[in-house]
Coordinates of C-alpha atoms in Angstrom, one line a residue:
Chain A
M1455 CA -53.2 81.5 -18.1
K1456 CA -53.8 85.1 -17.9
E1457 CA -51.1 85.8 -15.1
N1458 CA -48.5 84.9 -17.6
G1459 CA -49.4 87.8 -19.8
S1460 CA -47.2 90.2 -17.7
L1461 CA -44.2 87.9 -18.0
P1462 CA -41.7 88.1 -20.9
E1463 CA -42.4 85.5 -23.5
W1464 CA -39.1 83.7 -23.1
M1465 CA -40.0 83.0 -19.4
C1466 CA -43.2 81.2 -20.4
E1467 CA -41.5 78.7 -22.7
T1468 CA -41.1 75.2 -21.4
E1469 CA -37.4 74.4 -21.4
Q1470 CA -36.3 71.1 -22.7
Y1471 CA -32.8 70.8 -21.3
A1472 CA -31.4 67.3 -21.4
P1473 CA -27.7 67.4 -20.5
A1474 CA -25.4 65.1 -22.3
G1475 CA -24.4 62.1 -20.1
G1476 CA -21.1 62.7 -18.4
R1477 CA -18.7 60.0 -17.3
D1478 CA -18.2 60.4 -13.6
G1479 CA -17.3 56.8 -12.6
F1480 CA -14.0 57.9 -11.0
L1481 CA -15.8 60.5 -9.0
A1482 CA -18.3 58.0 -7.7
R1483 CA -15.5 55.5 -6.9
S1484 CA -13.5 58.1 -5.1
T1485 CA -16.5 59.3 -3.1
L1486 CA -17.3 55.7 -2.1
R1487 CA -13.7 55.0 -1.2
F1488 CA -13.5 58.0 1.1
A1489 CA -16.9 57.1 2.6
G1490 CA -15.7 53.6 3.3
L1491 CA -12.5 54.8 4.8
L1492 CA -14.3 57.1 7.1
A1493 CA -16.8 54.4 8.1
G1494 CA -13.9 52.1 8.9
L1495 CA -12.0 54.7 10.9
R1496 CA -15.0 55.6 13.0
G1497 CA -15.6 52.1 13.9
G1498 CA -18.4 51.7 11.5
T1499 CA -17.6 48.1 10.7
G1500 CA -20.6 47.1 12.6
C1501 CA -18.6 45.8 15.6
R1502 CA -19.1 47.4 19.0
E1503 CA -16.1 47.8 21.2
G1504 CA -16.0 44.9 23.5
A1505 CA -18.3 42.7 21.3
G1506 CA -17.5 39.2 22.4
A1507 CA -14.8 39.1 25.0
D1508 CA -14.5 42.4 26.9
G1509 CA -10.8 42.9 27.1
T1510 CA -8.7 46.0 27.3
A1511 CA -6.8 47.2 24.2
P1512 CA -3.3 46.2 25.5
A1513 CA -4.5 42.7 26.2
R1514 CA -6.0 42.5 22.7
I1515 CA -2.8 43.8 21.1
L1516 CA -0.6 41.4 23.2
C1517 CA -2.8 38.5 22.3
T1518 CA -2.8 39.4 18.5
L1519 CA 1.0 40.0 18.3
S1520 CA 1.8 36.9 20.4
L1521 CA -0.4 34.6 18.2
I1522 CA 1.1 36.1 15.0
L1523 CA 4.6 35.6 16.4
L1524 CA 3.9 32.0 17.4
A1525 CA 2.3 31.2 14.1
A1526 CA 5.3 32.6 12.2
C1527 CA 7.8 30.7 14.3
S1528 CA 6.0 27.4 14.3
R1529 CA 7.0 24.8 11.8
N1530 CA 4.3 22.4 13.1
R1531 CA 1.2 22.1 10.9
L1532 CA -1.0 21.0 13.8
F1533 CA -0.2 24.2 15.6
F1534 CA -1.0 26.3 12.6
L1535 CA -4.2 24.4 12.0
T1536 CA -5.3 24.8 15.6
L1537 CA -4.8 28.6 15.4
L1538 CA -6.6 28.6 12.1
A1539 CA -9.6 26.7 13.4
A1540 CA -9.8 29.0 16.5
F1541 CA -9.6 32.1 14.3
L1542 CA -12.3 30.8 11.9
V1543 CA -14.6 30.0 14.9
R1544 CA -14.0 33.5 16.2
L1545 CA -14.9 35.0 12.8
C1546 CA -18.2 33.1 12.9
F1547 CA -19.3 35.2 15.9
L1548 CA -18.4 38.6 14.4
P1549 CA -21.1 40.9 13.1
G1550 CA -21.7 40.7 9.3
R1551 CA -19.7 43.8 8.1
A1552 CA -16.8 43.1 10.5
L1553 CA -16.7 39.5 9.3
A1554 CA -16.7 40.5 5.7
G1555 CA -13.9 43.1 6.2
C1556 CA -11.8 40.6 8.2
F1557 CA -12.2 37.6 5.9
K1558 CA -11.9 39.5 2.6
T1559 CA -8.8 41.3 3.6
A1560 CA -7.1 38.1 4.8
A1561 CA -8.2 36.1 1.8
F1562 CA -7.0 38.8 -0.6
A1563 CA -3.6 38.9 1.1
A1564 CA -3.4 35.0 1.1
L1565 CA -4.3 35.0 -2.6
F1566 CA -1.6 37.5 -3.4
S1567 CA 1.0 35.5 -1.5
L1568 CA -0.2 32.4 -3.2
C1569 CA 0.6 34.0 -6.5
L1570 CA 4.1 34.7 -5.3
T1571 CA 4.7 31.2 -3.9
A1572 CA 3.0 29.2 -6.7
P1573 CA 6.2 29.0 -8.8
A1574 CA 7.8 27.1 -5.9
A1575 CA 5.6 24.1 -6.8
F1576 CA 7.7 23.6 -10.0
W1577 CA 10.7 23.0 -7.9
G1578 CA 8.9 20.5 -5.7
A1579 CA 8.4 22.9 -2.6
T1580 CA 4.7 22.1 -2.4
R1581 CA 4.6 22.6 1.3
A1582 CA 5.7 26.2 1.1
V1583 CA 3.1 26.9 -1.6
W1584 CA 0.3 26.3 0.9
E1585 CA 2.1 27.1 4.2
L1586 CA 3.1 30.7 3.5
P1587 CA -0.3 31.9 2.2
G1588 CA -1.9 30.1 5.1
K1589 CA 0.3 32.0 7.6
V1590 CA -0.4 35.2 5.7
F1591 CA -4.1 34.6 5.9
L1592 CA -3.9 34.0 9.7
S1593 CA -1.6 37.0 10.4
V1594 CA -3.5 39.5 8.3
G1595 CA -6.8 38.1 9.6
L1596 CA -5.7 38.5 13.2
I1597 CA -4.5 42.1 12.7
R1598 CA -7.8 42.9 10.9
L1599 CA -9.7 41.2 13.7
L1600 CA -7.9 43.5 16.1
S1601 CA -8.7 46.6 14.0
V1602 CA -12.4 45.8 13.6
T1603 CA -13.0 44.9 17.3
T1604 CA -11.0 47.8 18.8
P1605 CA -11.4 51.5 18.0
W1606 CA -8.3 53.3 16.7
N1607 CA -7.9 55.5 19.7
R1608 CA -7.9 52.5 22.0
I1609 CA -5.2 50.9 19.9
T1610 CA -2.9 53.9 20.1
E1611 CA -3.6 54.1 23.8
G1612 CA -2.8 50.4 24.1
L1613 CA 0.4 50.7 22.2
G1614 CA 1.4 53.5 24.7
R1615 CA 1.3 50.9 27.5
F1616 CA 3.9 48.8 25.7
H1617 CA 6.4 51.7 26.0
V1618 CA 6.2 52.6 22.3
P1619 CA 8.0 56.0 21.9
D1620 CA 5.7 59.0 22.6
L1621 CA 6.7 60.7 19.3
F1622 CA 5.6 57.7 17.3
L1623 CA 2.3 57.6 19.2
L1624 CA 1.7 61.3 18.6
I1625 CA 2.3 60.9 14.9
L1626 CA 0.1 57.8 14.7
D1627 CA -2.7 59.5 16.7
I1628 CA -2.6 62.7 14.7
T1629 CA -2.4 60.8 11.4
L1630 CA -5.4 58.6 12.2
K1631 CA -7.5 61.5 13.4
Y1632 CA -6.6 63.6 10.4
I1633 CA -7.2 60.9 7.9
A1634 CA -10.8 61.0 9.2
L1635 CA -11.0 64.8 9.2
L1636 CA -9.3 65.3 5.8
G1637 CA -11.3 62.4 4.4
E1638 CA -14.4 64.2 5.4
I1639 CA -13.2 67.4 3.7
C1640 CA -12.3 65.5 0.5
L1641 CA -15.7 63.9 0.6
H1642 CA -17.5 67.2 0.8
M1643 CA -15.4 68.6 -2.1
L1644 CA -16.1 65.6 -4.2
E1645 CA -19.8 65.9 -3.5
A1646 CA -19.6 69.6 -4.5
L1647 CA -17.8 68.7 -7.7
T1648 CA -20.4 66.1 -8.5
L1649 CA -23.3 68.5 -7.9
R1650 CA -21.8 71.3 -10.0
S1651 CA -20.8 69.1 -12.9
V1652 CA -24.1 68.9 -14.8
G1653 CA -23.9 67.2 -18.1
K1654 CA -20.7 66.4 -20.0
N1655 CA -17.7 68.1 -18.4
D1656 CA -14.2 67.1 -19.5
R1657 CA -12.5 69.2 -16.8
K1658 CA -13.8 67.1 -14.0
A1659 CA -10.6 65.1 -13.8
H1660 CA -8.5 68.3 -13.5
S1661 CA -10.5 69.3 -10.5
L1662 CA -9.2 66.3 -8.6
A1663 CA -5.8 67.9 -8.4
G1664 CA -7.5 70.9 -6.8
V1665 CA -9.2 68.6 -4.2
A1666 CA -5.8 67.1 -3.3
G1667 CA -4.2 70.5 -3.1
V1668 CA -6.9 71.9 -0.8
A1669 CA -6.7 68.8 1.4
F1670 CA -2.9 69.3 1.7
L1671 CA -3.2 72.9 2.7
K1672 CA -6.0 72.1 5.1
S1673 CA -3.9 69.4 6.7
R1674 CA -1.1 71.8 7.5
E1675 CA -3.5 74.3 8.9
L1676 CA -5.3 71.7 11.0
G1677 CA -2.0 70.1 12.2
E1678 CA -0.7 73.4 13.4
E1679 CA -4.0 74.3 15.1
M1680 CA -4.2 71.0 16.9
Y1681 CA -0.6 71.1 18.1
G1682 CA -1.1 74.6 19.4
A1683 CA -4.3 73.5 21.2
M1684 CA -2.5 70.6 22.8
V1685 CA 0.4 72.8 24.0
C1686 CA -2.1 75.2 25.4
R1687 CA -3.7 72.4 27.4
G1688 CA -0.4 71.4 28.9
Y1689 CA 0.9 68.7 26.5
D1690 CA 4.7 68.5 27.1
G1691 CA 5.5 65.7 24.6
T1692 CA 4.8 62.8 26.9
Y1693 CA 1.8 60.5 27.2
R1694 CA 0.6 59.5 30.7
R1695 CA 0.6 55.8 31.3
P1696 CA -1.5 54.0 34.0
R1697 CA 0.5 51.9 36.4
R1698 CA -1.4 48.7 35.6
P1699 CA -1.7 48.1 31.9
F1700 CA -4.0 45.1 32.2
S1701 CA -7.2 44.3 34.0
V1702 CA -7.0 40.7 35.2
R1703 CA -10.8 40.2 35.3
R1704 CA -11.5 41.7 31.9
D1705 CA -8.4 40.4 30.2
A1706 CA -8.5 36.8 31.5
P1707 CA -9.8 35.2 28.2
Y1708 CA -7.1 37.0 26.2
L1709 CA -4.3 36.1 28.6
A1710 CA -5.5 32.5 28.8
A1711 CA -5.5 32.3 25.0
V1712 CA -1.9 33.5 24.9
L1713 CA -0.8 31.1 27.6
A1714 CA -2.7 28.2 26.0
A1715 CA -1.2 28.9 22.6
A1716 CA 2.3 29.3 24.0
A1717 CA 2.0 26.0 25.9
W1718 CA 0.7 24.2 22.8
F1719 CA 3.5 25.7 20.8
V1720 CA 6.2 24.5 23.3
F1721 CA 4.6 21.1 23.5
L1722 CA 4.4 20.6 19.7
E1723 CA 7.7 22.1 18.8
G1724 CA 9.5 20.2 21.5
A1725 CA 7.9 16.9 20.5
Chain B
M454 CA -21.4 8.3 -1.9
H455 CA -18.7 10.8 -2.8
I456 CA -17.5 9.9 -6.2
P457 CA -13.7 10.3 -6.2
E458 CA -11.5 11.6 -9.0
N459 CA -11.2 9.4 -12.1
Y460 CA -14.0 7.0 -11.2
L461 CA -16.1 8.7 -13.9
S462 CA -14.8 9.6 -17.3
P463 CA -14.3 13.3 -18.1
Q464 CA -17.2 13.1 -20.5
T465 CA -19.5 11.8 -17.8
C466 CA -18.3 14.5 -15.4
A467 CA -19.0 17.1 -18.1
V468 CA -22.5 15.8 -18.7
M469 CA -23.3 15.7 -15.0
T470 CA -22.0 19.2 -14.4
A471 CA -24.1 20.4 -17.3
A472 CA -27.1 18.7 -15.7
V473 CA -26.6 20.3 -12.3
V474 CA -25.9 23.9 -13.5
P475 CA -29.6 24.7 -14.1
A476 CA -30.4 23.4 -10.7
W477 CA -27.8 25.7 -9.1
V478 CA -29.1 28.7 -11.1
H479 CA -32.7 27.9 -10.2
A480 CA -31.8 27.4 -6.5
A481 CA -29.7 30.6 -6.4
R482 CA -32.5 32.7 -7.9
K483 CA -35.1 31.2 -5.6
V484 CA -33.0 31.6 -2.5
K485 CA -32.2 35.2 -3.5
A486 CA -35.9 36.0 -4.0
E487 CA -37.4 34.0 -1.1
I488 CA -35.0 33.7 1.7
P489 CA -34.6 37.0 3.7
R490 CA -31.2 38.3 4.5
E491 CA -31.5 37.5 8.2
R492 CA -32.1 33.8 7.5
M493 CA -29.1 33.4 5.2
P494 CA -26.7 32.5 8.0
L495 CA -29.0 29.6 8.7
L496 CA -27.9 28.2 5.4
G497 CA -24.4 28.2 6.6
V498 CA -25.4 26.4 9.8
G499 CA -27.2 23.9 7.6
A500 CA -24.1 23.4 5.4
A501 CA -22.1 23.0 8.6
F502 CA -24.5 20.3 9.8
S503 CA -24.3 18.5 6.5
F504 CA -20.5 18.7 6.5
V505 CA -20.3 17.4 10.1
S506 CA -22.9 14.6 9.5
M507 CA -20.9 13.3 6.6
M508 CA -17.9 12.8 8.9
F509 CA -19.7 10.2 11.0
N510 CA -18.7 7.1 9.2
I511 CA -20.8 4.1 9.9
P512 CA -19.3 0.6 9.3
L513 CA -21.0 -2.2 7.4
P514 CA -20.1 -5.9 7.6
G515 CA -17.6 -6.5 4.8
G516 CA -15.3 -3.6 5.5
T517 CA -17.2 -0.8 3.8
T518 CA -18.4 2.4 5.4
G519 CA -21.0 5.1 4.7
H520 CA -22.5 8.2 6.3
A521 CA -25.6 10.4 6.6
V522 CA -25.8 13.6 4.5
G523 CA -28.4 15.8 6.2
G524 CA -29.7 17.2 2.9
T525 CA -33.3 16.4 3.6
L526 CA -33.0 18.0 7.0
I527 CA -31.8 21.3 5.4
A528 CA -34.6 21.0 2.8
L529 CA -37.2 20.7 5.6
L530 CA -35.7 23.6 7.6
L531 CA -35.1 26.1 4.7
G532 CA -36.5 24.6 1.6
P533 CA -35.0 22.3 -1.1
D534 CA -33.4 25.2 -3.0
A535 CA -31.5 26.4 0.0
A536 CA -30.6 22.8 0.8
C537 CA -29.2 22.5 -2.8
L538 CA -26.9 25.4 -2.2
A539 CA -25.9 24.5 1.3
V540 CA -25.0 20.9 0.4
T541 CA -23.1 22.2 -2.6
V542 CA -21.0 24.4 -0.4
A543 CA -20.3 21.5 2.0
L544 CA -19.3 19.3 -0.9
L545 CA -17.0 22.1 -2.3
I546 CA -15.2 22.5 1.0
Q547 CA -14.8 18.7 1.2
A548 CA -13.5 18.4 -2.3
L549 CA -11.1 21.4 -2.2
L550 CA -9.7 21.2 1.3
F551 CA -10.1 17.5 2.3
G552 CA -10.0 15.6 -1.0
D553 CA -13.3 14.0 -0.2
G554 CA -14.9 13.6 -3.7
G555 CA -13.2 14.6 -6.8
I556 CA -12.8 18.0 -8.4
L557 CA -13.8 16.8 -11.9
S558 CA -16.6 14.7 -10.4
F559 CA -17.8 17.7 -8.3
G560 CA -20.7 18.2 -10.7
A561 CA -21.8 14.6 -10.4
N562 CA -21.5 14.6 -6.7
C563 CA -23.6 17.8 -6.5
F564 CA -26.2 16.2 -8.8
N565 CA -26.6 13.2 -6.6
I566 CA -26.1 14.7 -3.1
A567 CA -27.0 18.3 -3.5
F568 CA -29.8 18.1 -6.1
V569 CA -31.5 14.6 -6.1
L570 CA -31.2 14.0 -2.4
P571 CA -32.9 17.2 -1.0
Y572 CA -35.5 17.5 -3.7
V573 CA -36.6 13.9 -3.5
G574 CA -36.5 14.0 0.3
Y575 CA -38.6 17.2 0.4
G576 CA -41.0 15.9 -2.2
V577 CA -41.6 12.7 -0.3
C578 CA -42.1 14.6 3.0
R579 CA -44.6 16.9 1.4
L580 CA -46.4 13.9 -0.1
V581 CA -46.6 12.1 3.2
S582 CA -47.8 15.3 5.0
R583 CA -50.8 15.5 2.7
F584 CA -52.1 12.2 4.1
L585 CA -50.8 12.5 7.6
H586 CA -51.6 15.8 9.3
G587 CA -50.1 17.4 12.4
E588 CA -46.7 17.0 14.0
K589 CA -46.8 13.3 13.7
G590 CA -47.3 13.5 10.0
K591 CA -44.4 15.9 9.7
T592 CA -42.1 13.6 11.7
I593 CA -43.1 10.6 9.7
G594 CA -42.7 12.6 6.5
A595 CA -39.3 13.8 7.5
A596 CA -38.3 10.2 8.3
L597 CA -39.5 8.8 5.0
G598 CA -38.2 11.8 3.0
A599 CA -34.7 11.4 4.5
Y600 CA -34.7 7.7 3.8
A601 CA -36.0 8.1 0.2
G602 CA -33.7 11.0 -0.5
I603 CA -30.5 9.3 0.4
N604 CA -31.5 6.1 -1.4
A605 CA -32.4 8.1 -4.6
A606 CA -29.0 9.8 -4.4
A607 CA -27.2 6.5 -3.9
F608 CA -29.1 5.0 -6.8
C609 CA -28.0 7.8 -9.1
A610 CA -24.4 7.4 -8.0
A611 CA -24.6 3.7 -8.6
L612 CA -25.9 4.3 -12.1
E613 CA -23.1 6.7 -12.8
F614 CA -20.5 4.2 -11.6
G615 CA -22.2 1.3 -13.3
V616 CA -22.3 2.7 -16.9
Q617 CA -18.6 3.4 -17.0
P618 CA -17.3 0.0 -17.9
Y619 CA -19.9 -0.3 -20.8
L620 CA -18.9 3.1 -22.2
F621 CA -15.2 3.4 -21.6
Q622 CA -12.9 0.4 -22.3
D623 CA -9.3 0.1 -23.6
A624 CA -8.3 -2.1 -26.5
S625 CA -8.0 -5.2 -24.2
G626 CA -11.5 -4.7 -22.9
Q627 CA -10.5 -3.5 -19.5
A628 CA -12.4 -0.6 -18.0
L629 CA -10.8 2.8 -18.1
Y630 CA -12.6 4.2 -15.1
C631 CA -14.9 2.5 -12.6
P632 CA -14.5 -1.2 -13.4
Y633 CA -17.8 -2.4 -11.9
G634 CA -20.9 -2.6 -14.1
L635 CA -24.5 -2.0 -13.1
E636 CA -24.9 -5.6 -11.9
V637 CA -22.3 -5.0 -9.2
A638 CA -22.5 -1.2 -8.6
V639 CA -26.3 -1.0 -8.0
P640 CA -26.5 -3.8 -5.4
A641 CA -23.3 -2.8 -3.7
M642 CA -24.3 0.8 -3.3
M643 CA -27.9 0.1 -2.4
A644 CA -27.3 -2.7 0.1
G645 CA -25.7 -0.2 2.5
H646 CA -28.1 2.7 1.8
L647 CA -31.3 0.7 2.0
T648 CA -30.2 -0.6 5.4
L649 CA -27.8 1.1 7.7
F650 CA -26.9 4.4 6.0
G651 CA -30.6 5.1 5.1
L652 CA -31.4 4.5 8.8
A653 CA -28.6 6.8 9.9
E654 CA -29.9 9.6 7.6
L655 CA -33.5 9.0 8.9
V656 CA -32.4 9.1 12.6
F657 CA -30.2 12.1 12.1
T658 CA -32.9 14.0 10.2
V659 CA -35.7 13.3 12.6
A660 CA -33.6 13.9 15.7
V661 CA -32.2 17.3 14.6
Y662 CA -35.6 18.3 13.0
S663 CA -37.4 17.6 16.3
F664 CA -34.7 19.4 18.3
V665 CA -34.8 22.5 16.1
S666 CA -38.6 22.6 16.0
K667 CA -38.7 22.4 19.8
V668 CA -35.9 24.9 20.7
S669 CA -36.1 27.3 17.8
P670 CA -39.6 27.1 16.1
G671 CA -38.8 30.3 14.2
S672 CA -36.3 28.4 12.1
L673 CA -39.2 26.5 10.7
R674 CA -42.1 28.9 10.8
P675 CA -41.6 32.6 10.2
G676 CA -43.0 34.8 13.0
E677 CA -42.0 32.5 15.9
P678 CA -38.9 33.0 18.0
V679 CA -35.6 32.1 16.4
R680 CA -33.0 30.9 18.9
R681 CA -29.7 30.2 17.3
R682 CA -27.7 29.5 20.4
P683 CA -29.1 26.0 21.1
V684 CA -28.6 25.2 17.4
Y685 CA -24.9 26.3 17.6
W686 CA -24.5 24.3 20.8
L687 CA -25.8 21.2 19.0
L688 CA -23.4 21.8 16.2
A689 CA -20.5 22.2 18.6
G690 CA -21.6 19.0 20.4
L691 CA -21.7 17.1 17.1
I692 CA -18.2 18.4 16.2
C693 CA -16.9 17.1 19.5
L694 CA -18.4 13.7 18.7
V695 CA -16.9 13.6 15.2
P696 CA -13.9 11.4 16.2
L697 CA -16.5 8.6 16.6
G698 CA -16.4 8.5 12.8
L699 CA -12.9 7.2 13.0
L700 CA -14.0 4.0 14.7
A701 CA -15.3 2.8 11.4
E702 CA -12.4 1.4 9.5
G703 CA -12.4 0.6 5.8
T704 CA -13.3 2.5 2.7
A705 CA -16.7 3.3 1.4
W706 CA -17.8 1.4 -1.7
G707 CA -16.5 3.2 -4.8
E708 CA -14.2 5.5 -2.9
W709 CA -11.0 3.3 -3.0
G710 CA -7.7 4.9 -3.9
A711 CA -5.9 4.0 -7.1
D712 CA -3.6 1.8 -5.1
E713 CA -6.5 -0.1 -3.5
I714 CA -8.8 -0.8 -6.4
A715 CA -6.8 -3.8 -7.9
A716 CA -7.3 -5.7 -4.6
T717 CA -11.0 -5.1 -4.4
A718 CA -13.2 -8.1 -5.2
A719 CA -16.7 -8.6 -6.7
G720 CA -18.2 -12.0 -6.2
G721 CA -15.0 -13.2 -4.5
V722 CA -12.9 -12.5 -7.5
P723 CA -10.3 -9.7 -7.1
L724 CA -10.2 -7.1 -9.9
G725 CA -6.5 -7.6 -10.5
Y726 CA -5.7 -4.4 -12.3
T727 CA -5.9 -0.7 -11.9
P728 CA -7.9 1.0 -14.6
A729 CA -5.7 3.1 -16.9
G730 CA -7.9 6.2 -16.4
M731 CA -7.3 6.1 -12.7
E732 CA -3.5 5.6 -13.0
S733 CA -2.9 8.5 -15.2
G734 CA -5.9 10.6 -14.5
F735 CA -6.3 14.1 -13.1
S736 CA -5.3 14.6 -9.5
L737 CA -5.1 17.6 -7.2
K738 CA -3.5 17.3 -3.8
A739 CA -5.9 18.6 -1.1
L740 CA -4.7 20.7 1.8
L741 CA -5.8 18.1 4.4
P742 CA -6.3 14.9 2.5
D743 CA -8.7 12.4 4.2
Y744 CA -9.3 14.9 7.0
S745 CA -5.9 14.2 8.4
V746 CA -2.5 15.9 8.9
A747 CA 0.5 13.8 7.8
G748 CA 2.5 12.5 10.8
L749 CA 0.0 13.7 13.4
P750 CA -2.6 12.0 15.5
E751 CA -5.6 11.0 13.3
L752 CA -8.1 12.1 16.0
L753 CA -6.8 15.7 16.2
G754 CA -6.6 16.0 12.4
Y755 CA -10.2 14.8 12.1
L756 CA -11.5 17.1 14.9
L757 CA -9.7 20.1 13.4
S758 CA -11.0 19.3 10.0
A759 CA -14.5 19.3 11.4
V760 CA -14.1 22.7 13.1
I761 CA -12.4 24.3 10.0
G762 CA -15.0 22.9 7.6
A763 CA -18.0 23.8 9.7
A764 CA -16.7 27.3 10.4
L765 CA -15.9 27.9 6.7
A766 CA -19.4 26.8 5.7
V767 CA -20.9 29.3 8.2
I768 CA -18.5 32.1 7.1
L769 CA -19.2 31.6 3.4
F770 CA -23.0 32.0 3.8
R771 CA -22.7 34.9 6.2
L772 CA -20.5 36.6 3.5
A773 CA -23.2 35.8 1.0
A774 CA -25.8 37.3 3.3
G775 CA -23.7 40.5 3.6
A776 CA -23.4 40.7 -0.2
M777 CA -27.2 40.5 -0.6
K778 CA -29.0 43.8 -1.1
E779 CA -31.6 44.7 1.5
K780 CA -35.1 44.3 0.2
T781 CA -37.2 47.4 0.8
D782 CA -40.9 47.2 0.5
Y783 CA -41.8 50.7 -0.9
A784 CA -45.4 49.7 -1.3
G785 CA -46.0 49.0 2.4

C-alpha cells in the first residue's frame, strides 16, 4: 500500500513473535483456589439462605452441635445409622454445588480417618475401623451442611446469641471478612502477574512472595481502618444481643429434630 | 439373582468382568453424550428405584425367594445405557455396604443384571412397539420387555452357576465352587423367574412406568413438564413399604451362605459338603450385612438400609451431574 511509504521500514514488517511456553500451573492453581475460596465465603455454593427449612442461625447452630454431640456420645449403631440416614436424605435435597461441597469434604475426612483407624483391624478392633470414620463423616458433613446453608455473617451472629465472648466474635468476624477482601486483592495481583508474564519467565515463582507481602501489609492497613471506622460509629467492644434468640415458628423443624434425636438417644442408650 | 462371593471361580469372575467393562465404557460415553446434565439426577432416582425394588423379597413354595430389579423400567425411562449405569451403581452399593452379591462376582452380577437385563428388556419393548402402536403398545411392550429382561438375566446367572462344577473340581471330584450343574441350576433359577419373579418385575415396571408417564411426562418425552416431586413421593412410599420384603423367609436359590450350602438338596438328596472354594475363599465383611444391624430389630435395620442405599444412589448421580461440564451450543 502507498500509505506505508511514509512509515519507517521496520514498522511495516510483519512480526513473528511466538513466545516460548512458560509453566504457570502454580499460578492457575493459586488463582482458582482463591476464586473458590471467595465463592465459598460469599455464599456462592449455590445454596440460598433458608433453602429448605427456614430457621434462624442460632437454631441451626444448636441443631448441628447437638446432633454432633449426640453422635459422638452414642455407642449404639442404630442411633448412628438413623442420623446418617437422615443426613443423607437431607443432602439429596441440597442444590448441586452445595451437595458436592458437603459430601466431598465429609468423605475426604472419613477417608483420612479410615487411614488412621485401619491398622486397628490387625488387632481385631474391626468395629472401630468403621465406626470412627463413620462418625467423622457425619460430624464433618453436619458442620459443612451448616456452612453451606448459612452465610458466615449469620453464623457469627448466631454464635453471639450463645454468649460466645465478644472478643472472639470480633476476631472471627474480621477474619472472615478480611479473608474475602484479601483474597480478592491476591486474586487481582495473581491475574496481573499472569497477564504480565508473557512467554517463559523463571521469576514468576519469586513474585508470589511479593503477593503474600503486599497482602500482609494491606491486611494491617485494612484492619486499622476498619477498627477506626467501627469506633467512630460507636462500637464499644460489645455486641448487642436480641432478647429472644429463637423464633419458635421458623425454628420449629430444627428444635423438633433436636428433641427427637435426644429422645431417640435416651431411648436407645437406656435400653 | 445376586451371585454371592465364591460361587463363581476367580477365573470366571475375571472373564465376566472383562465382558462387562466394554458395556460400562460404551454406556458411560453414550450417557455423557446424550443425557443432558439436568436429567442426570433422574439416573440416581432410577438407581434408587432399582435398589428399593430389589429389597422386596417374594417367597416361592419350597423356601426360596426372589425379587424384581427394575432395570427395564430405567431403560424405558432413560435409555438402556443409563439403565446399565444406574443398576451398576445400585449393585455396587448393595455389594459394598450390604454384602448382597460378592465383590469378586460384581462383574458377573453387573453383566447379568445391569447389562443383559436392561438391554434385552429395552430391545423387546422396542420390538413390540413396532407392531403395536400407541400407549397400549408401549404398555404391552414394557410388560413383555420387563418379563423377557429378567428371565434373560436369570438364564445367564444360571449358566454361570451351572458351568462351575464341570470346570472346577478337586481331586476327589467334588465341586470347588457352585456345586450344582446346568441340569439343576437352569431349572431351579428359571422356575422362579418364569413365574412369580418375572411377574413381579412385569407388574413393578408397568405400574411405575404408567405412574411416571402420567404425573411427569417430561421424564419420558423431552419438552413436556418434568415433575420430580411425585416421583420422589413414590420412592419414599416404596421405602416405607420395604419391610414387607422381610415377610418372605428363606434364601434365594444360589445365595446360600457357606454354612447353609451343605444342607441344600437337589432332587431330595442333600449336598452333604461345603465346596472348598467357598470355605477358604475371599470374603469382605460388609458394613450392614444382609441389610441388618447386629443385635437390633430386623425391621429397623431393613428400613434404614433402604433409606441409606436409596439416598446414596441419588447423591452419587447428582455428584456425577455436578462433575459434568455444561454443554454449550456455540453454533446456535
